[in-house]
Coordinates of C-alpha atoms and ligand atoms in Angstrom, one line a residue:
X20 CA 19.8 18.1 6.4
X21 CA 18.9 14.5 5.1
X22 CA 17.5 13.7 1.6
X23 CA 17.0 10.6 -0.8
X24 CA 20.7 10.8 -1.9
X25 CA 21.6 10.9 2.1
X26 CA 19.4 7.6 2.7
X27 CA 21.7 4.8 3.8
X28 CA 21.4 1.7 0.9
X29 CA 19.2 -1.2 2.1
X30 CA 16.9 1.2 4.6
X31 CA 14.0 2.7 4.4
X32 CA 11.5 0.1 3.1
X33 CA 8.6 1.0 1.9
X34 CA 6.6 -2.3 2.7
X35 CA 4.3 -2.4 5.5
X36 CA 5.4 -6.0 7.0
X37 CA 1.7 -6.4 7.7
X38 CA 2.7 -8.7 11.0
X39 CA -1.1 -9.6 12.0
X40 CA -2.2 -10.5 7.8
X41 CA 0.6 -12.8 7.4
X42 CA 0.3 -14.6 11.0
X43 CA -3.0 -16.2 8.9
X44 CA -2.5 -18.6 5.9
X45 CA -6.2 -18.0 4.5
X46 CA -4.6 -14.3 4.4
X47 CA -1.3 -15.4 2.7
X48 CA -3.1 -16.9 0.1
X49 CA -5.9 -15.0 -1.2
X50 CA -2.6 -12.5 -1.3
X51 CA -1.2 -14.8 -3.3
X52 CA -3.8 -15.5 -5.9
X53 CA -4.9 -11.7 -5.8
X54 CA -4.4 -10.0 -9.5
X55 CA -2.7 -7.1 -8.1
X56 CA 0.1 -8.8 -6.2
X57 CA 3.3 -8.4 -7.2
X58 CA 6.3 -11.5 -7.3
X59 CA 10.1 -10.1 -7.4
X60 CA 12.2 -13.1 -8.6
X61 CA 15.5 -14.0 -7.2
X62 CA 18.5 -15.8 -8.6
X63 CA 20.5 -17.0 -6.0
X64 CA 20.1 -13.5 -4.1
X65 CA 20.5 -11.8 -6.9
X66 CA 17.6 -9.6 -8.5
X67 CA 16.4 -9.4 -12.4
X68 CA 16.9 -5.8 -13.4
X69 CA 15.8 -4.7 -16.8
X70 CA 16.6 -1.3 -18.0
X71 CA 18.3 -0.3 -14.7
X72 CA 15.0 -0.9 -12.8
X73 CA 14.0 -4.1 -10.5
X74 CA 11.7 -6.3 -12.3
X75 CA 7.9 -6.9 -10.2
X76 CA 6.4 -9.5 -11.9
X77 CA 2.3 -9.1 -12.0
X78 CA 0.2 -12.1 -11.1
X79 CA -0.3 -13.4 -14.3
X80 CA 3.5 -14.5 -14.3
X81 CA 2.9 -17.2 -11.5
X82 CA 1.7 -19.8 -13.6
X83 CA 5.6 -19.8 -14.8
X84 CA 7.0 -20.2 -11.3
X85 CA 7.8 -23.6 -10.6
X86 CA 5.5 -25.1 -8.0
X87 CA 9.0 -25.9 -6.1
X88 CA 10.0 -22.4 -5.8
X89 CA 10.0 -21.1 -2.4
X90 CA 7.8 -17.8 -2.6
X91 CA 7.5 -15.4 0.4
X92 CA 5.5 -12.8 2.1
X93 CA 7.5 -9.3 1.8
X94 CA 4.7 -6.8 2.7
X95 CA 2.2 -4.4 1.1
X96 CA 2.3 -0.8 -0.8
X97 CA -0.8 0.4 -2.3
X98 CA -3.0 -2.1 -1.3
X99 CA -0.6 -4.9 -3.5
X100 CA 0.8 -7.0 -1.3
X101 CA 4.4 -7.9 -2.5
X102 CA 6.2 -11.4 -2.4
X103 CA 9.9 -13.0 -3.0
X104 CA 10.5 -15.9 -5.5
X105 CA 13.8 -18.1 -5.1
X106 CA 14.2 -19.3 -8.7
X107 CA 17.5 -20.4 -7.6
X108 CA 17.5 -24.2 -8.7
X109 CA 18.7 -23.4 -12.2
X110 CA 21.6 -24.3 -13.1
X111 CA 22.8 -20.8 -14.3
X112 CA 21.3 -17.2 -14.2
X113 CA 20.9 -17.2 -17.8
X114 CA 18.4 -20.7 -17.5
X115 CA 16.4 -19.2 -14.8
X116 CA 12.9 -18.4 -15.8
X117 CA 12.2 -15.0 -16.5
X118 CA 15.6 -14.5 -17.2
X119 CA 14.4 -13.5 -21.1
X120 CA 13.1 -10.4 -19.2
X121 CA 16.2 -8.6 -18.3
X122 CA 19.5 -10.5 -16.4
X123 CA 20.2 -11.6 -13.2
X124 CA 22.5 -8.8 -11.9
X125 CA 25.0 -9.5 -8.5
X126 CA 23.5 -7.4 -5.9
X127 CA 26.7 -5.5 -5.5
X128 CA 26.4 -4.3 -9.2
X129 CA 22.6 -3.4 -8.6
X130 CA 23.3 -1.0 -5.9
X131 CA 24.8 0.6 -8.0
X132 CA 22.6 0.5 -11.1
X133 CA 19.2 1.1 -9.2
X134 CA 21.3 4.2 -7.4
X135 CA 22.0 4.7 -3.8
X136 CA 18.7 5.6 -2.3
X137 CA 16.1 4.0 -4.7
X138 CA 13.3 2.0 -2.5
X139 CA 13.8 -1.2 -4.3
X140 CA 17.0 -1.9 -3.1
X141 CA 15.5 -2.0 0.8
X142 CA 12.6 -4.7 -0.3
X143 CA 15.2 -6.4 -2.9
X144 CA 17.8 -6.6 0.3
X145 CA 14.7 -8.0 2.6
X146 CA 13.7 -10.7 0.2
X147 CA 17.4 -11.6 -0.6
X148 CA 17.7 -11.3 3.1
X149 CA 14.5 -14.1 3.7
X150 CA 14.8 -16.3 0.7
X151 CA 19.1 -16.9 1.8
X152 CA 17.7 -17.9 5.3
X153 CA 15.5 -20.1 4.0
X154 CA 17.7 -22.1 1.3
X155 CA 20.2 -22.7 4.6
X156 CA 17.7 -23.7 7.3
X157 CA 15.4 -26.5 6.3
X158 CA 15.9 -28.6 9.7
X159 CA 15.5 -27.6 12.9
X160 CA 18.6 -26.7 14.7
X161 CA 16.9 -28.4 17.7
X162 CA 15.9 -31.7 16.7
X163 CA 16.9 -32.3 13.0
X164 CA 13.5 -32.8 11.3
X165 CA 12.5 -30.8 8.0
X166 CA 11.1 -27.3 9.2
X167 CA 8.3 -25.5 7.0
X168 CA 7.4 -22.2 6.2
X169 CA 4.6 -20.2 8.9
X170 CA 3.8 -16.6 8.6
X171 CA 4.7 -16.2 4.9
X172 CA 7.9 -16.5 5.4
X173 CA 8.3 -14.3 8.3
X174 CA 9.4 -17.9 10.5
X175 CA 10.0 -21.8 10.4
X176 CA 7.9 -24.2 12.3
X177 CA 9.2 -27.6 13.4
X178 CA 6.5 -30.3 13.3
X179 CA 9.3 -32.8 14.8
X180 CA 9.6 -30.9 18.4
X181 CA 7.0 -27.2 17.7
X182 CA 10.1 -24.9 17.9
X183 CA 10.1 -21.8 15.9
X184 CA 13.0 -20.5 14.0
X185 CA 13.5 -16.9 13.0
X186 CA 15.4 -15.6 10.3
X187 CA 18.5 -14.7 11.7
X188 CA 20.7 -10.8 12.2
X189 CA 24.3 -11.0 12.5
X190 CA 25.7 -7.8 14.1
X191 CA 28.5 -6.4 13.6
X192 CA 30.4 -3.3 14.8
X193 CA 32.7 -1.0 12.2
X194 CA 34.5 1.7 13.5
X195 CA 36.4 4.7 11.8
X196 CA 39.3 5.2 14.7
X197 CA 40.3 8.4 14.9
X198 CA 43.5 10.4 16.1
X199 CA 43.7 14.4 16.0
X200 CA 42.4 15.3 12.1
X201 CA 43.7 11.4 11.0
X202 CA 41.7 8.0 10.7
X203 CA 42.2 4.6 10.1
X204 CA 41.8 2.6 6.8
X205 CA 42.6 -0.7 6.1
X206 CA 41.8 -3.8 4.5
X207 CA 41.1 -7.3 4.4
X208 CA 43.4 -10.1 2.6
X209 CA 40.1 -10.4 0.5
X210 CA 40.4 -7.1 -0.6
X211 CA 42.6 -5.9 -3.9
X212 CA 45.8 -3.4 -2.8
X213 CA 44.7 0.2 -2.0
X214 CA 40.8 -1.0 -1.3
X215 CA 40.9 0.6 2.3
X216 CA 37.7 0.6 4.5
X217 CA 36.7 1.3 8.0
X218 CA 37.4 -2.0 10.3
X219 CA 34.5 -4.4 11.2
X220 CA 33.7 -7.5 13.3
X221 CA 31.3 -9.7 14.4
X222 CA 29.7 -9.2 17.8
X223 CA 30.5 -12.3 20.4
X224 CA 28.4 -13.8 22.7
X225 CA 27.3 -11.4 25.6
X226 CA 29.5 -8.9 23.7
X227 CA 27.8 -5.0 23.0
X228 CA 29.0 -3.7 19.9
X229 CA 30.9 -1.0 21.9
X230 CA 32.8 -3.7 23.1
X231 CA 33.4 -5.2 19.9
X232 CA 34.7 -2.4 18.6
X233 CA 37.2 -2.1 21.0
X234 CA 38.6 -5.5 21.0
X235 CA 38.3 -5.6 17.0
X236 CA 40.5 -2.7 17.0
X237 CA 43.0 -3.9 19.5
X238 CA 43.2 -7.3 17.7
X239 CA 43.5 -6.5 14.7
X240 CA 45.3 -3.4 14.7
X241 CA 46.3 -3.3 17.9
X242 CA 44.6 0.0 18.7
X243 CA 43.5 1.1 22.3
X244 CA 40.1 2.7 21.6
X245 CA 38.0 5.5 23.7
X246 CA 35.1 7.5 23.6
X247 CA 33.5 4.9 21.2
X248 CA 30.6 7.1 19.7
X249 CA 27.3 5.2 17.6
X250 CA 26.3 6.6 14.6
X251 CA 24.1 4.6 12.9
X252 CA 23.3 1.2 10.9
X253 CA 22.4 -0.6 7.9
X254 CA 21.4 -3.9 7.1
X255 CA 23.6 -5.6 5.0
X256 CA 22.2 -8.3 3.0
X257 CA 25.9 -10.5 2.5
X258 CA 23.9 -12.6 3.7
X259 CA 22.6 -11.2 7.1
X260 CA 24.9 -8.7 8.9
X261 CA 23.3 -5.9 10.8
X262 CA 26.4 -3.2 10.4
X263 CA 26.3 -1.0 13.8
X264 CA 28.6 2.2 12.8
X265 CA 30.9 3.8 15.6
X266 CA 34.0 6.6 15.5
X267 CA 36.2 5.9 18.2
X268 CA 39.4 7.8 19.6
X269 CA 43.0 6.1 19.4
X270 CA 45.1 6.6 22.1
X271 CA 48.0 6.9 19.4
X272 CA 48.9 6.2 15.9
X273 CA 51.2 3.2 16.6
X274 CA 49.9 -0.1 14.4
X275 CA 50.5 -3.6 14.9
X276 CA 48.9 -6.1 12.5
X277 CA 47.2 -9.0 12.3
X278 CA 48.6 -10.3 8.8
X279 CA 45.0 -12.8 9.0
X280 CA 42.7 -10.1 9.2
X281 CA 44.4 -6.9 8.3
X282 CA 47.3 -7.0 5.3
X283 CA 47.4 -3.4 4.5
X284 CA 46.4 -0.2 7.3
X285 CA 47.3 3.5 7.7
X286 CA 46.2 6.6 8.9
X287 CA 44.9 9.1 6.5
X288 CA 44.8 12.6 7.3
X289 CA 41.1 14.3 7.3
X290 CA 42.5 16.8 4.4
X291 CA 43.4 13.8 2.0
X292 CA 39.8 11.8 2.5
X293 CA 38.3 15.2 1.8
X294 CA 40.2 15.6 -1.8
X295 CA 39.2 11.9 -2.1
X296 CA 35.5 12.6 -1.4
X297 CA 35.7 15.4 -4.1
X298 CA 36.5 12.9 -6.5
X299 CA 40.5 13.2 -6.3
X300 CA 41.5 10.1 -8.2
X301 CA 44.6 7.8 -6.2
X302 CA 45.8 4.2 -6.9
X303 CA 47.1 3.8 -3.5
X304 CA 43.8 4.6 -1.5
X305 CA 40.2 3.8 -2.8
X306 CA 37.2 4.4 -0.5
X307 CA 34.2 2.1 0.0
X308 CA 31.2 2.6 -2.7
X309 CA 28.3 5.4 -1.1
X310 CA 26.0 1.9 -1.0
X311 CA 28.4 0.5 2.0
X312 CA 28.2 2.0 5.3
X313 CA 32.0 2.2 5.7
X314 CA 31.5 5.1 3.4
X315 CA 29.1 6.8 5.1
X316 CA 31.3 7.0 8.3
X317 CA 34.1 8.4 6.6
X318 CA 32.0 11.1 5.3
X319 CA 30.0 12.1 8.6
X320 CA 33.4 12.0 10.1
X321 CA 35.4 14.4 7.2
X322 CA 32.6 16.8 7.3
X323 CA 32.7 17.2 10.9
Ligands
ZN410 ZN1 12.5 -29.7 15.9

């Protein structure tokens, strides 16, 4: 049975994209200088939260947004149509406007302040999502000229050559391997001691993320992998991975390393991640936050 709580972080938006309305710039801006629209500002990806709730600024807050700013289209709820503001140019979060209405909070910490579930976090990870994409693609990857905005946001035009650029989803495949009633946790060198996830890769060129998983978990752990089952996804707004979640079989329990992507990794038996999900307190193992799909895997999997 699914409910709010069982919502995976980042899904779920409640914005109707409104593909056709933002395809037309006389749309775009009577959106724009419509009294009921609403204007989330971002610092640098990361969203103003006031009271544990994401701040929407109303209209009458625009005449504050530097003209510079790079505002985009999100979508529409209720007849208000809803728009991104990168007010990323200051020099700190604290100097940003608006920032007297509440504080520029890391996105990390804000999944967990807004809650696992809450709607916001799906049109704060979109706009995060666009506004990141924009800051890092101003020329056209095919010619070099300055791009511009088209469809409120939704693309970038090149007036140098006419190609269109779209804002870009990097997949990626993480797998919970399993053996008998055991899986696999490890972690990153990025990762403090005892920090143990499931593992994760990008997906090559001409790759499936079925393959992926298999050749992550052979590289890095060197793990022969079968019966590779999908689960599900999230998007994952770090900047712009699209996580694709699979458990997998291992052939056996036998582990060799790769010290460059993998320092620490073991197999945990099903009973010990069930304690651990009840809130069983351990140094040596600490699972992934309920916002992080990683998470998500190891409980489908445990409650199996
Ligand atoms: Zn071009």
């Amino acid at each position: 049975m699914s409910s709010a709580a069982d919502q995976i972080t980042f899904t779920g938006n409640p914005l109707d994209r409104a593909s056709d309305g933002r395809a037309d710039p006389a749309w775009i801006e009577a959106r724009l200088a419509d009294p009921q629209s609403l204007f989330l500002p971002l610092y640098r990806g990361d969203p103003l939260l006031r009271d544990g709730r994401a701040v929407f600024l109303a209209s009458a807050a625009r005449a504050d947004i530097p003209s510079r700013a790079t505002a985009v289209f999100l979508g529409v709820r209720n007849d208000r149509a809803h728009f991104a503001v990168d007010l990323s140019e200051a020099p700190g979060p604290q100097d940003a406007p608006f920032a007297d209405f509440g504080a520029y909070t890391p996105l990390r910490e804000a999944a967990f302040a807004l809650g696992e579930a809450g709607d916001d976090l799906a049109i704060i990870g979109q706009a995060r999502w666009l506004l990141d994409w924009h800051r890092r693609h101003r020329h056209c990857a095919v010619c070099g000229s300055m791009t511009e905005i088209a469809d409120g946001g939704a693309k970038r035009l090149c007036p140098g050559c006419g190609a269109e650029h779209f804002p870009r989803s990097d997949p990626v495949a993480i797998v919970l391997a399993t053996h008998d009633d055991a899986c696999l946790l490890g972690r990153g060198p990025h990762f403090p001691p005892g920090f143990l996830s499931a593992l994760a890769g990008f997906v090559e060129a001409c790759e499936t993320p079925e393959e992926c998983a298999v050749r992550e978990l052979r590289e890095e752990a060197g793990v022969a992998l079968s019966n590779v089952r999908y689960q599900f996804s999230q998007p994952w707004p770090f900047p712009s991975s699209l996580m694709m979640g699979f458990i997998a079989d291992a052939k056996d329990r036998a582990l060799t390393l790769d010290v460059r992507e993998i320092v620490e990794a073991r197999w945990v038996e099903k009973g010990e991640i069930q304690s651990l999900l009840a809130g069983v307190k351990r140094d040596d193992i600490k699972l992934p936050p309920r916002f992080a799909i990683a998470r998500r895997l190891i409980e489908r999997w445990a409650g199996q």
